[in-house]
mmCIF file of C-alpha atoms in Angstrom:
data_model
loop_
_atom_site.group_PDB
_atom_site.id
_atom_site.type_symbol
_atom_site.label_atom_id
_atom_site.label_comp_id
_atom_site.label_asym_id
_atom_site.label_seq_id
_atom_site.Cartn_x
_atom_site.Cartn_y
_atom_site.Cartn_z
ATOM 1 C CA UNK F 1 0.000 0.000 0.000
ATOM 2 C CA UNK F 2 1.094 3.417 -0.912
ATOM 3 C CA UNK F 3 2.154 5.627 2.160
ATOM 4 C CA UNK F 4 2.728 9.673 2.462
ATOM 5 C CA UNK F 5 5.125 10.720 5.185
ATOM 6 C CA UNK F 6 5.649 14.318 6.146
ATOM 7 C CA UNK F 7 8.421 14.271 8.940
ATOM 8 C CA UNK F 8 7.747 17.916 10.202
ATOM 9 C CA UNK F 9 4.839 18.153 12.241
ATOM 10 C CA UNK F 10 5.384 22.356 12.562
ATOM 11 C CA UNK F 11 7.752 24.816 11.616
ATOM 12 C CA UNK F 12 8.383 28.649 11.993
ATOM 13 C CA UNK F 13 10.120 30.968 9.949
ATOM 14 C CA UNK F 14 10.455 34.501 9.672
ATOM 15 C CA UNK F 15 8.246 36.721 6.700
ATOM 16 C CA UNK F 16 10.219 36.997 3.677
ATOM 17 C CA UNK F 17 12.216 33.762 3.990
ATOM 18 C CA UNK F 18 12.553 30.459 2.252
ATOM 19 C CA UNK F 19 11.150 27.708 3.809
ATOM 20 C CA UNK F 20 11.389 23.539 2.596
ATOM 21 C CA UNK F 21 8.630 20.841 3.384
ATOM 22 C CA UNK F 22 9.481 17.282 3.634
ATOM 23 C CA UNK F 23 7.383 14.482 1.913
ATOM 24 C CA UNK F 24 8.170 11.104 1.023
ATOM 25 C CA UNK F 25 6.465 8.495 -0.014
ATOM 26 C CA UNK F 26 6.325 4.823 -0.846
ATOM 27 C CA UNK F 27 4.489 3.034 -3.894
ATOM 28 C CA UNK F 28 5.499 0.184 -6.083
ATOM 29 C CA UNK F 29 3.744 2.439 -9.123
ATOM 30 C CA UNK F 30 6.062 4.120 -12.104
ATOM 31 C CA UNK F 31 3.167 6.499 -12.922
ATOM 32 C CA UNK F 32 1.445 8.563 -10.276
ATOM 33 C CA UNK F 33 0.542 12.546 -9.352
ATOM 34 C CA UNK F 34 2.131 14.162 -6.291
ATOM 35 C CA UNK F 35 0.603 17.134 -4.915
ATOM 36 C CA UNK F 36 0.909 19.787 -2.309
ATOM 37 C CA UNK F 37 -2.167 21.070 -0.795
ATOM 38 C CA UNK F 38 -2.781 24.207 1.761
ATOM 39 C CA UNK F 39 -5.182 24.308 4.607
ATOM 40 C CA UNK F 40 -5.490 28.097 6.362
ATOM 41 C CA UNK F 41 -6.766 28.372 9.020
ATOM 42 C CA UNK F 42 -11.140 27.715 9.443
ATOM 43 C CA UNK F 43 -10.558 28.022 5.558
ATOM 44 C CA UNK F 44 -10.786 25.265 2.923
ATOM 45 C CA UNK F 45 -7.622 23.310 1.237
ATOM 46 C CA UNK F 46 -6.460 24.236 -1.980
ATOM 47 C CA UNK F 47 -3.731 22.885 -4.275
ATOM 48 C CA UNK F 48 -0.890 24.413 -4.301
ATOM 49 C CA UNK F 49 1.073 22.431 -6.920
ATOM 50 C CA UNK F 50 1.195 18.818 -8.423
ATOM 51 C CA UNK F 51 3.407 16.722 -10.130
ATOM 52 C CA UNK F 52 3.425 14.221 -12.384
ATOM 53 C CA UNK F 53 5.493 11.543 -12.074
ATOM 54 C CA UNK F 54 7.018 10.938 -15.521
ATOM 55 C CA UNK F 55 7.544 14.690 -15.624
ATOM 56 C CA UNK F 56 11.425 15.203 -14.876
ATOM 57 C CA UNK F 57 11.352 18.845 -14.736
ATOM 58 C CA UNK F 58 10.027 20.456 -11.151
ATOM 59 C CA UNK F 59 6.815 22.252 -10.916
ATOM 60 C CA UNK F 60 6.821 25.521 -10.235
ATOM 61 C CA UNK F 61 3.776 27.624 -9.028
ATOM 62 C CA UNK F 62 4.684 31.074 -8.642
ATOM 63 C CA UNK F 63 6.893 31.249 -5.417
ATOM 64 C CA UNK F 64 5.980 27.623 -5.159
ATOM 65 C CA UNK F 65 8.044 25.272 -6.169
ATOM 66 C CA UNK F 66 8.748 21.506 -5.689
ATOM 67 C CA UNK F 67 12.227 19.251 -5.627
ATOM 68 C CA UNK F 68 10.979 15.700 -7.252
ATOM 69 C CA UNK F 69 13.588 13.096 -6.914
ATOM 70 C CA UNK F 70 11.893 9.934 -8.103
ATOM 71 C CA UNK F 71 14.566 7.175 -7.019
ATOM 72 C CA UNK F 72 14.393 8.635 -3.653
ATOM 73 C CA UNK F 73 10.625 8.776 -3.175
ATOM 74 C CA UNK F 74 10.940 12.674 -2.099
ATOM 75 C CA UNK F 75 8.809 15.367 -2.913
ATOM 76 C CA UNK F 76 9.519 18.495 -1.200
ATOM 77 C CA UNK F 77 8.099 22.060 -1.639
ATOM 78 C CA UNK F 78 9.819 24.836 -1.266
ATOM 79 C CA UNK F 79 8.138 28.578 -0.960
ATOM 80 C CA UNK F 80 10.330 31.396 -1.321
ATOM 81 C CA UNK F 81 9.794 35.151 -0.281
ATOM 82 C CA UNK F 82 7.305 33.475 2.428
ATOM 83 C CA UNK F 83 4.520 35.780 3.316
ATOM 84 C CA UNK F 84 1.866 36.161 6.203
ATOM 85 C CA UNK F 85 -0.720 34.039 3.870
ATOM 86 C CA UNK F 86 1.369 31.693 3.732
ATOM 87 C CA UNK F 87 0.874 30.547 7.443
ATOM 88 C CA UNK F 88 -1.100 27.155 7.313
ATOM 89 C CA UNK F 89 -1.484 23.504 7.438
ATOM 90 C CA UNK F 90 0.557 21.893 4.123
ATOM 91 C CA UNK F 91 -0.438 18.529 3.064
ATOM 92 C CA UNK F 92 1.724 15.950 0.964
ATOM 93 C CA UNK F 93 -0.226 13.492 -1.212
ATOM 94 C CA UNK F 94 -0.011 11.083 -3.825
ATOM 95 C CA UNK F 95 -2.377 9.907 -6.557
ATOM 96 C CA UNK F 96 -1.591 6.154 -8.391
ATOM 97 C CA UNK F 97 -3.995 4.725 -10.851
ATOM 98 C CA UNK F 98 -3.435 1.309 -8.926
ATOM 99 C CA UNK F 99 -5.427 2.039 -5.708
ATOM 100 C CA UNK F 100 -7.107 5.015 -7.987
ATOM 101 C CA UNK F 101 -7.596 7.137 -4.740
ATOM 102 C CA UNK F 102 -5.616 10.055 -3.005
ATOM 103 C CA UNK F 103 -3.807 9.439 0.232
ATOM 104 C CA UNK F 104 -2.553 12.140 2.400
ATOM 105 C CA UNK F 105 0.281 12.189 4.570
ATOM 106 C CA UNK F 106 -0.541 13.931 8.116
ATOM 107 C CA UNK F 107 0.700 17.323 7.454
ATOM 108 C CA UNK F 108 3.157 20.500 8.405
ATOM 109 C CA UNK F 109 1.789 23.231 10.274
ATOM 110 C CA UNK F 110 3.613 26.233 9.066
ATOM 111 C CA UNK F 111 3.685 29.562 10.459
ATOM 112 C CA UNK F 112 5.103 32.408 8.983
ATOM 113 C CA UNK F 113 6.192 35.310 11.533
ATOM 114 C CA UNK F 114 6.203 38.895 11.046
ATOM 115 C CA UNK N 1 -18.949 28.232 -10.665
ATOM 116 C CA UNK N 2 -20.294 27.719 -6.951
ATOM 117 C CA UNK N 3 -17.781 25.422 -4.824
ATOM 118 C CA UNK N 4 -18.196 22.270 -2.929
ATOM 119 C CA UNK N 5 -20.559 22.892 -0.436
ATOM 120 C CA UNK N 6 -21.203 20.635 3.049
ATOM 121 C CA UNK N 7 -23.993 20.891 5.482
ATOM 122 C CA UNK N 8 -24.311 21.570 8.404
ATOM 123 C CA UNK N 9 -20.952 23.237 9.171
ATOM 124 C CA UNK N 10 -21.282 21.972 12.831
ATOM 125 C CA UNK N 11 -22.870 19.573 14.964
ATOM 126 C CA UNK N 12 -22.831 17.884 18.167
ATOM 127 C CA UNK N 13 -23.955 14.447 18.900
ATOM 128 C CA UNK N 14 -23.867 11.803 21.662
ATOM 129 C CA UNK N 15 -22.210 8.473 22.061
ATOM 130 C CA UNK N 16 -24.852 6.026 20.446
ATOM 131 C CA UNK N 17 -26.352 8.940 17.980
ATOM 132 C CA UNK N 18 -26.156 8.686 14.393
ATOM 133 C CA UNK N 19 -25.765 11.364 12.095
ATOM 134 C CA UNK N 20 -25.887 12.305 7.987
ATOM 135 C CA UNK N 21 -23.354 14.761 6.657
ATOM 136 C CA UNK N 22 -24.103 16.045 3.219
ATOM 137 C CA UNK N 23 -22.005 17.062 0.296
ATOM 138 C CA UNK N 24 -22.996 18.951 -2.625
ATOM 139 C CA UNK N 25 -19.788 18.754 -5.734
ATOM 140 C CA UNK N 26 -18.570 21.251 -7.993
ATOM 141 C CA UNK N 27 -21.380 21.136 -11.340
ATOM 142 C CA UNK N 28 -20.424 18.930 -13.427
ATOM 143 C CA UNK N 29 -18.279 16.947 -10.791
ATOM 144 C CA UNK N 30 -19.319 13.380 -11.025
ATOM 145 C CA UNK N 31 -16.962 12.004 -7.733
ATOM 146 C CA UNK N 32 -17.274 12.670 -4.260
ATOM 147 C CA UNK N 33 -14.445 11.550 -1.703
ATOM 148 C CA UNK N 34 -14.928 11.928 1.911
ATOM 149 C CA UNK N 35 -11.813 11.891 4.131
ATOM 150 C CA UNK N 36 -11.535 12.168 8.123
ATOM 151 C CA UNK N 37 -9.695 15.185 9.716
ATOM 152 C CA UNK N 38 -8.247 14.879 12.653
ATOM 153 C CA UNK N 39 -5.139 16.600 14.869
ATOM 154 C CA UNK N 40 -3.045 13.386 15.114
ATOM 155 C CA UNK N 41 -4.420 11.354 12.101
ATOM 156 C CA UNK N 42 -3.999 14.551 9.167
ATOM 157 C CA UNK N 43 -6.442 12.959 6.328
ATOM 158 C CA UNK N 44 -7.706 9.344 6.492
ATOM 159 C CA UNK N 45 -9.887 8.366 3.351
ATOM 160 C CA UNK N 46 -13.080 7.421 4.106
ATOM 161 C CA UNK N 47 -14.574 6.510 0.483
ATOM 162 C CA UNK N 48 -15.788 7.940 -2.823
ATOM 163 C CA UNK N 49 -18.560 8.054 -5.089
ATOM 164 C CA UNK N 50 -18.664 7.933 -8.539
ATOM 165 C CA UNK N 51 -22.158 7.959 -10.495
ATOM 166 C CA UNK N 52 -23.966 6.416 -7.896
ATOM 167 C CA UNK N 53 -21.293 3.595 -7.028
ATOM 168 C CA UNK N 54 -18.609 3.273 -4.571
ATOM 169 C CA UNK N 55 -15.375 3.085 -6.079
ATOM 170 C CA UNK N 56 -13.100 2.919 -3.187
ATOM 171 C CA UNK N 57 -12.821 2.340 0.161
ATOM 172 C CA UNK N 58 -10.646 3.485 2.912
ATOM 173 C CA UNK N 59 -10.264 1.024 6.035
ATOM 174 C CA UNK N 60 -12.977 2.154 8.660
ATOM 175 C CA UNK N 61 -15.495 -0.005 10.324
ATOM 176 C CA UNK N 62 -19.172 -0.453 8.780
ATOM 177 C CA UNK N 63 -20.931 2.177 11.121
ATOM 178 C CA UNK N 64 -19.356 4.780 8.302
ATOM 179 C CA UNK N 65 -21.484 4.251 5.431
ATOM 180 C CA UNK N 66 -22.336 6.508 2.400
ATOM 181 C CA UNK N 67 -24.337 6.971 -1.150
ATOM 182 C CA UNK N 68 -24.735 9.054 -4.040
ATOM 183 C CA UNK N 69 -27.458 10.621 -5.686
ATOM 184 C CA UNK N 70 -28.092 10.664 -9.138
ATOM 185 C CA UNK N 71 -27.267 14.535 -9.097
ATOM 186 C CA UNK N 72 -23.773 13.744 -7.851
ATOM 187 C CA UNK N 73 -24.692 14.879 -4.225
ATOM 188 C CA UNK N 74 -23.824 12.750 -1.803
ATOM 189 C CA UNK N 75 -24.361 11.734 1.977
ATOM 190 C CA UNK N 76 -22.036 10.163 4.525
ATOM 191 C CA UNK N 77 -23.750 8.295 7.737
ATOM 192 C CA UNK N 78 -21.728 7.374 11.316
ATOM 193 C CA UNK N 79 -23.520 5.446 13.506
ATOM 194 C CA UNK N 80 -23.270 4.168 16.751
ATOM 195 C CA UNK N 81 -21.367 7.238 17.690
ATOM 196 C CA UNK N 82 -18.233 7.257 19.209
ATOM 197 C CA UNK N 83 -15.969 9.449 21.436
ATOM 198 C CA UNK N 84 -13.146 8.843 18.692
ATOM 199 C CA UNK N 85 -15.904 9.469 15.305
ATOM 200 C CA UNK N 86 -15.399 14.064 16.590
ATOM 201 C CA UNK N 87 -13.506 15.063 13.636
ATOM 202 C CA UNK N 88 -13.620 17.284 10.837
ATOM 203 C CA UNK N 89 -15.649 15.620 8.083
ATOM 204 C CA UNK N 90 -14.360 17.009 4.672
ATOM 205 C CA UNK N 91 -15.904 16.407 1.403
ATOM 206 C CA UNK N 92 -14.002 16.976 -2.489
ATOM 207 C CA UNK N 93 -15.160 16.775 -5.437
ATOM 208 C CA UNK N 94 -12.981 16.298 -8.655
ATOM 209 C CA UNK N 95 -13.646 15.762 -12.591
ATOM 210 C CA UNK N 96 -11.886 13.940 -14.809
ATOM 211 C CA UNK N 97 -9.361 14.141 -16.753
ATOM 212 C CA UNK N 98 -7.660 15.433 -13.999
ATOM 213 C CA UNK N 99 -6.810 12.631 -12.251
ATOM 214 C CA UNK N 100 -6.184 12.984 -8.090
ATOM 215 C CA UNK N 101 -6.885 16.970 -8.337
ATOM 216 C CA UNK N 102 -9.534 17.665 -5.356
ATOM 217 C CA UNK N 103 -11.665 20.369 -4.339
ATOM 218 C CA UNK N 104 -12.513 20.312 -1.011
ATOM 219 C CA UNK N 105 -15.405 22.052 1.030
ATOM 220 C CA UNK N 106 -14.707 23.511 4.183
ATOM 221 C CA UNK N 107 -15.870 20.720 6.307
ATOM 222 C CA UNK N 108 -18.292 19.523 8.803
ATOM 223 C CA UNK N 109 -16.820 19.402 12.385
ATOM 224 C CA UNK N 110 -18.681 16.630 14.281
ATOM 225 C CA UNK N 111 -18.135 16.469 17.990
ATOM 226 C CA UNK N 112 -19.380 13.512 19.658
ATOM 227 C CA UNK N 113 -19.670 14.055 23.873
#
């Protein structure tokens, strides 16, 4: 069964700065989606970026951005110029067409200071 | 294009109670996954819908139960209630071709005392 581990359960960094969130995962799968999603605070998640697996080149979402590494199962994102909005709850997940479903790992809790 | 939309927002219920959640998708959204929120947990699938049918299944007992209507909206049932079952309840909706890409509602946040 595929698994999603995110090994941060918080981090804090100051407004402005760059900040990296851990994922990785396990599957047996060569073709699968990996996405990022955000949860603010009382508000609803959204996707930040995804990935697709066959895709060697990174995604990048505006200050968004992701560091695939296939062999090593590791899917971080990175957000850069960090910014009071940023401060939520960031989700890891993975999509494979075996188990056709999309498993989350159990999350970061960011917060961005002023 | 209105968003996914879950009632009610909140509820309480007692140990023994049962209770319906209800999820209304994205138009034009034909699946409907439900996951389980909760501090220590993150997101634990629950199932999803797909025209009327239950396509997957995530690994909770039988008192979690759900269906879908023929106008993609779809329920979710708990009962038996259980200390454990308070959670936030979250519904997405997604449409092919984009395979795995959810939208999520904002939740229902069931306390059981």
């Amino acid at each position: 069964a595929q698994t999603v581990t995110q090994s941060q359960p918080e981090m804090s960094v100051q407004e402005a700065e760059t900040v990296t969130l851990s994922c990785t995962y396990d599957t047996s799968e060569n073709n699968y989606y990996l996405f990022w999603y955000k949860q603010p605070p009382s508000r609803q998640m959204i996707l930040v970026i995804r990935q697709e697996a066959y895709k060697q080149q990174n995604a990048t979402e505006n200050r968004f951005s992701v560091n695939f590494q296939k062999a090593a199962k590791s899917f971080s994102l990175k957000i850069s110029d960090s910014q009071l909005g940023d401060t939520a709850m960031y989700f890891c997940a993975f999509f494979g067409y075996g188990d056709d479903k999309i498993i989350f790992g159990k999350g970061t809790r960011l917060h961005i200071l002023p | 294009k209105a968003g996914v939309t879950q009632t009610p927002r909140y509820l309480i219920k007692t140990r023994g109670q049962q209770v319906t959640l209800s999820c209304s998708p994205i138009s034009g959204h034909r699946s409907v996954s439900w996951y389980q929120q909760t501090p220590g947990q993150g997101l634990q699938f629950l199932f999803e819908y797909f025209s009327e049918t239950q396509r997957n299944k995530g690994n909770f007992p039988g008192r979690f139960s759900g269906r879908q209507f023929s106008n993609s909206r779809s329920e979710m049932n708990v009962s038996t209630l259980e200390l454990g079952d308070s959670a936030l309840y979250l519904c997405a909706s997604r449409s092919d071709p984009k395979p795995g890409e959810l939208f999520f509602g904002e939740g229902s946040r069931l306390t059981v005392l």
